[in-house]
CSV table of N, CA and C in Angstrom, one decimal:
chain,number,residue,atom,x,y,z
P,1,UNK,N,0.8,-1.2,0.0
P,1,UNK,CA,0.0,0.0,-0.1
P,1,UNK,C,0.9,1.3,0.0
P,2,UNK,N,0.6,2.2,-0.9
P,2,UNK,CA,1.4,3.4,-1.0
P,2,UNK,C,0.6,4.6,-0.3
P,3,UNK,N,1.3,5.3,0.3
P,3,UNK,CA,0.7,6.6,1.0
P,3,UNK,C,1.1,7.9,0.3
P,4,UNK,N,0.2,8.5,-0.2
P,4,UNK,CA,0.5,9.8,-0.9
P,4,UNK,C,0.6,10.9,0.0
P,5,UNK,N,1.9,11.0,0.6
P,5,UNK,CA,2.2,12.0,1.5
P,5,UNK,C,3.7,12.1,1.6
P,6,UNK,N,4.2,13.2,2.0
P,6,UNK,CA,5.6,13.4,2.2
P,6,UNK,C,5.8,13.2,3.7
P,7,UNK,N,4.9,13.5,4.6
P,7,UNK,CA,5.0,13.4,6.0
P,7,UNK,C,3.9,12.5,6.5
P,8,UNK,N,4.3,11.5,7.5
P,8,UNK,CA,3.2,10.7,8.0
P,8,UNK,C,3.4,10.8,9.5
P,9,UNK,N,2.4,11.1,10.3
P,9,UNK,CA,2.5,11.2,11.7
P,9,UNK,C,1.4,10.1,12.2
P,10,UNK,N,1.8,9.3,13.0
P,10,UNK,CA,0.9,8.2,13.5
P,10,UNK,C,1.3,7.8,15.0
P,11,UNK,N,0.3,7.1,15.6
P,11,UNK,CA,0.5,6.8,16.9
P,11,UNK,C,1.7,5.8,17.0
P,12,UNK,N,2.6,5.9,18.0
P,12,UNK,CA,3.8,5.1,18.2
P,12,UNK,C,3.4,3.7,18.5
P,13,UNK,N,4.1,2.7,17.9
P,13,UNK,CA,4.0,1.3,18.2
P,13,UNK,C,2.8,0.7,17.5
P,14,UNK,N,2.1,1.3,16.6
P,14,UNK,CA,1.0,0.8,15.9
P,14,UNK,C,1.4,0.7,14.4
P,15,UNK,N,1.4,-0.4,13.7
P,15,UNK,CA,1.8,-0.6,12.4
P,15,UNK,C,0.8,0.2,11.5
P,16,UNK,N,1.3,0.9,10.4
P,16,UNK,CA,0.4,1.6,9.4
P,16,UNK,C,-0.8,0.8,8.9
P,17,UNK,N,-0.6,-0.5,8.8
P,17,UNK,CA,-1.6,-1.3,8.2
P,17,UNK,C,-2.8,-1.5,9.1
P,18,UNK,N,-2.6,-1.2,10.4
P,18,UNK,CA,-3.7,-1.3,11.4
P,18,UNK,C,-4.3,0.0,11.7
P,19,UNK,N,-4.0,1.1,11.0
P,19,UNK,CA,-4.6,2.4,11.3
P,19,UNK,C,-5.5,2.9,10.2
P,20,UNK,N,-6.3,3.6,10.5
P,20,UNK,CA,-7.2,4.4,9.6
P,20,UNK,C,-6.1,5.7,9.3
P,21,UNK,N,-6.5,6.3,8.2
P,21,UNK,CA,-5.7,7.5,7.7
P,21,UNK,C,-6.5,8.6,7.4
P,22,UNK,N,-5.9,9.8,7.8
P,22,UNK,CA,-6.5,11.1,7.3
P,22,UNK,C,-5.6,11.8,6.5
P,23,UNK,N,-5.9,12.4,5.4
P,23,UNK,CA,-5.0,13.1,4.6
P,23,UNK,C,-5.3,14.6,4.7
P,24,UNK,N,-4.2,15.3,5.0
P,24,UNK,CA,-4.3,16.8,5.0
P,24,UNK,C,-3.7,17.3,3.6
P,25,UNK,N,-4.6,18.0,2.9
P,25,UNK,CA,-4.1,18.4,1.6
P,25,UNK,C,-3.3,19.6,1.7
P,26,UNK,N,-2.5,19.8,0.6
P,26,UNK,CA,-1.5,20.9,0.5
P,26,UNK,C,-2.2,22.3,0.9
P,27,UNK,N,-3.3,22.6,0.3
P,27,UNK,CA,-3.9,23.9,0.6
P,27,UNK,C,-4.4,24.0,2.0
P,28,UNK,N,-4.8,22.9,2.5
P,28,UNK,CA,-5.2,23.0,4.0
P,28,UNK,C,-4.0,23.3,4.9
P,29,UNK,N,-2.8,22.5,4.6
P,29,UNK,CA,-1.7,22.7,5.3
P,29,UNK,C,-1.1,24.1,5.1
P,30,UNK,N,-1.2,24.7,4.0
P,30,UNK,CA,-0.7,26.0,3.7
P,30,UNK,C,-1.5,27.0,4.5
P,31,UNK,N,-2.8,26.8,4.6
P,31,UNK,CA,-3.7,27.8,5.3
P,31,UNK,C,-3.4,27.7,6.8
P,32,UNK,N,-3.1,26.6,7.3
P,32,UNK,CA,-2.8,26.5,8.8
P,32,UNK,C,-1.4,27.1,8.9
P,33,UNK,N,-0.5,26.9,8.1
P,33,UNK,CA,0.8,27.4,8.2
P,33,UNK,C,0.9,28.9,8.3
P,34,UNK,N,0.1,29.6,7.2
P,34,UNK,CA,0.2,30.9,7.2
P,34,UNK,C,-0.6,31.6,8.3
P,35,UNK,N,-1.8,31.1,8.7
P,35,UNK,CA,-2.7,31.6,9.8
P,35,UNK,C,-2.2,31.4,11.2
P,36,UNK,N,-1.9,30.0,11.4
P,36,UNK,CA,-1.6,29.5,12.8
P,36,UNK,C,-0.2,29.7,13.1
P,37,UNK,N,0.8,29.5,12.2
P,37,UNK,CA,2.1,29.5,12.5
P,37,UNK,C,2.8,31.0,12.2
P,38,UNK,N,2.4,31.5,11.1
P,38,UNK,CA,3.0,32.9,10.6
P,38,UNK,C,2.1,34.1,11.3
P,39,UNK,N,0.8,33.7,11.8
P,39,UNK,CA,0.0,34.8,12.4
P,39,UNK,C,-0.7,35.7,11.4
P,40,UNK,N,-0.7,35.4,10.1
P,40,UNK,CA,-1.4,36.2,9.2
P,40,UNK,C,-3.0,36.0,9.3
P,41,UNK,N,-3.8,37.2,9.0
P,41,UNK,CA,-5.2,37.1,9.1
P,41,UNK,C,-5.6,36.3,7.8
P,42,UNK,N,-6.9,36.0,7.8
P,42,UNK,CA,-7.3,35.2,6.7
P,42,UNK,C,-7.3,35.9,5.3
P,43,UNK,N,-7.5,37.1,5.4
P,43,UNK,CA,-7.4,38.0,4.2
P,43,UNK,C,-6.0,38.0,3.6
P,44,UNK,N,-5.1,38.2,4.4
P,44,UNK,CA,-3.6,38.2,4.0
P,44,UNK,C,-3.2,36.9,3.6
P,45,UNK,N,-3.6,35.8,4.3
P,45,UNK,CA,-3.3,34.4,3.8
P,45,UNK,C,-3.9,34.1,2.5
P,46,UNK,N,-5.2,34.7,2.3
P,46,UNK,CA,-5.7,34.5,1.0
P,46,UNK,C,-5.0,35.1,-0.1
P,47,UNK,N,-4.5,36.3,0.1
P,47,UNK,CA,-3.7,37.1,-0.9
P,47,UNK,C,-2.5,36.3,-1.3
P,48,UNK,N,-1.8,35.7,-0.3
P,48,UNK,CA,-0.6,35.0,-0.6
P,48,UNK,C,-0.9,33.7,-1.3
P,49,UNK,N,-2.1,33.1,-1.1
P,49,UNK,CA,-2.4,31.9,-1.6
P,49,UNK,C,-3.1,32.0,-3.0
P,50,UNK,N,-3.5,33.2,-3.2
P,50,UNK,CA,-4.2,33.5,-4.4
P,50,UNK,C,-5.7,32.9,-4.4
P,51,UNK,N,-6.3,33.1,-3.3
P,51,UNK,CA,-7.6,32.6,-3.1
P,51,UNK,C,-8.4,33.7,-2.2
P,52,UNK,N,-9.7,33.5,-2.1
P,52,UNK,CA,-10.5,34.4,-1.3
P,52,UNK,C,-10.4,34.1,0.2
P,53,UNK,N,-10.7,35.1,1.0
P,53,UNK,CA,-10.7,35.0,2.5
P,53,UNK,C,-11.6,33.8,2.9
P,54,UNK,N,-12.8,33.8,2.2
P,54,UNK,CA,-13.8,32.8,2.4
P,54,UNK,C,-13.1,31.4,2.2
P,55,UNK,N,-12.3,31.3,1.2
P,55,UNK,CA,-11.8,29.9,0.9
P,55,UNK,C,-10.7,29.6,2.0
P,56,UNK,N,-10.0,30.5,2.4
P,56,UNK,CA,-9.0,30.3,3.6
P,56,UNK,C,-9.7,29.9,4.8
P,57,UNK,N,-10.9,30.6,5.1
P,57,UNK,CA,-11.7,30.2,6.3
P,57,UNK,C,-12.2,28.6,6.1
P,58,UNK,N,-12.6,28.3,4.9
P,58,UNK,CA,-13.0,27.0,4.7
P,58,UNK,C,-12.1,26.0,4.8
P,59,UNK,N,-10.8,26.2,4.3
P,59,UNK,CA,-9.6,25.4,4.4
P,59,UNK,C,-9.2,25.3,5.9
P,60,UNK,N,-9.2,26.3,6.6
P,60,UNK,CA,-8.8,26.3,8.1
P,60,UNK,C,-9.8,25.4,8.8
P,61,UNK,N,-11.1,25.6,8.6
P,61,UNK,CA,-12.0,24.8,9.3
P,61,UNK,C,-12.0,23.2,9.0
P,62,UNK,N,-11.7,22.9,7.7
P,62,UNK,CA,-11.7,21.5,7.4
P,62,UNK,C,-10.4,21.0,7.9
P,63,UNK,N,-9.2,21.8,7.8
P,63,UNK,CA,-7.9,21.2,8.2
P,63,UNK,C,-7.9,21.0,9.7
P,64,UNK,N,-8.5,21.9,10.5
P,64,UNK,CA,-8.5,21.8,11.9
P,64,UNK,C,-9.3,20.6,12.3
P,65,UNK,N,-10.5,20.5,11.7
P,65,UNK,CA,-11.4,19.2,11.9
P,65,UNK,C,-10.6,18.0,11.7
P,66,UNK,N,-10.0,17.9,10.5
P,66,UNK,CA,-9.3,16.7,10.1
P,66,UNK,C,-8.1,16.3,11.1
P,67,UNK,N,-7.4,17.6,11.4
P,67,UNK,CA,-6.3,17.2,12.4
P,67,UNK,C,-6.8,16.7,13.7
P,68,UNK,N,-7.7,17.3,14.3
P,68,UNK,CA,-8.2,17.0,15.6
P,68,UNK,C,-8.9,15.6,15.6
P,69,UNK,N,-9.7,15.2,14.5
P,69,UNK,CA,-10.2,13.9,14.3
P,69,UNK,C,-9.1,12.8,14.2
P,70,UNK,N,-8.1,13.1,13.5
P,70,UNK,CA,-7.0,12.2,13.3
P,70,UNK,C,-6.4,11.8,14.7
P,71,UNK,N,-6.2,12.9,15.5
P,71,UNK,CA,-5.5,12.7,16.8
P,71,UNK,C,-6.6,11.9,17.7
P,72,UNK,N,-7.8,12.4,17.8
P,72,UNK,CA,-8.7,11.7,18.7
P,72,UNK,C,-9.0,10.3,18.3
P,73,UNK,N,-9.0,9.9,16.9
P,73,UNK,CA,-9.4,8.5,16.5
P,73,UNK,C,-8.1,7.7,16.5
P,74,UNK,N,-6.9,8.3,16.7
P,74,UNK,CA,-5.7,7.5,16.6
P,74,UNK,C,-5.4,7.1,15.1
P,75,UNK,N,-5.8,7.9,14.2
P,75,UNK,CA,-5.4,7.7,12.8
P,75,UNK,C,-4.1,8.2,12.6
P,76,UNK,N,-3.5,7.7,11.5
P,76,UNK,CA,-2.3,8.2,10.9
P,76,UNK,C,-2.6,9.5,10.1
P,77,UNK,N,-1.8,10.6,10.3
P,77,UNK,CA,-2.1,11.8,9.6
P,77,UNK,C,-1.2,11.9,8.4
P,78,UNK,N,-1.6,11.9,7.2
P,78,UNK,CA,-0.8,12.0,6.0
P,78,UNK,C,-0.9,13.5,5.5
P,79,UNK,N,0.4,14.2,5.6
P,79,UNK,CA,0.4,15.5,5.1
P,79,UNK,C,1.0,15.7,3.8
P,80,UNK,N,0.4,16.1,2.9
P,80,UNK,CA,0.8,16.3,1.5
P,80,UNK,C,1.6,17.7,1.4
P,81,UNK,N,3.0,17.6,1.1
P,81,UNK,CA,3.7,19.0,1.1
P,81,UNK,C,3.9,19.4,-0.4
P,82,UNK,N,3.3,18.7,-1.3
P,82,UNK,CA,3.4,19.0,-2.7
P,82,UNK,C,2.0,18.8,-3.4
P,83,UNK,N,1.8,19.6,-4.4
P,83,UNK,CA,0.5,19.4,-5.1
P,83,UNK,C,0.3,18.0,-5.5
P,84,UNK,N,-0.9,17.6,-5.5
P,84,UNK,CA,-1.3,16.2,-6.0
P,84,UNK,C,-1.2,16.1,-7.4
P,85,UNK,N,-0.6,15.0,-8.0
P,85,UNK,CA,-0.4,14.8,-9.4
P,85,UNK,C,-1.5,13.8,-9.8
P,86,UNK,N,-2.5,14.2,-10.5
P,86,UNK,CA,-3.6,13.3,-10.9
P,86,UNK,C,-3.4,12.8,-12.3
């Protein structure tokens, strides 16, 4: 099984094949980085990302939900640090 991510965070001592997985997309990760790590407001983050403030808000909401759910459910968190190639 191949995991489409550059970073995988998982509970210690549990093999990957026994875990559920949650994927955090590049745009979700970037919104988190800009707003939560760099401290930009949503409008400034949107300008940097080339999207609207509303899109940044949606990305933050879904990214935070996915991150917390992965931790609470003991899932592996797959973080895509490059755009998906379809």
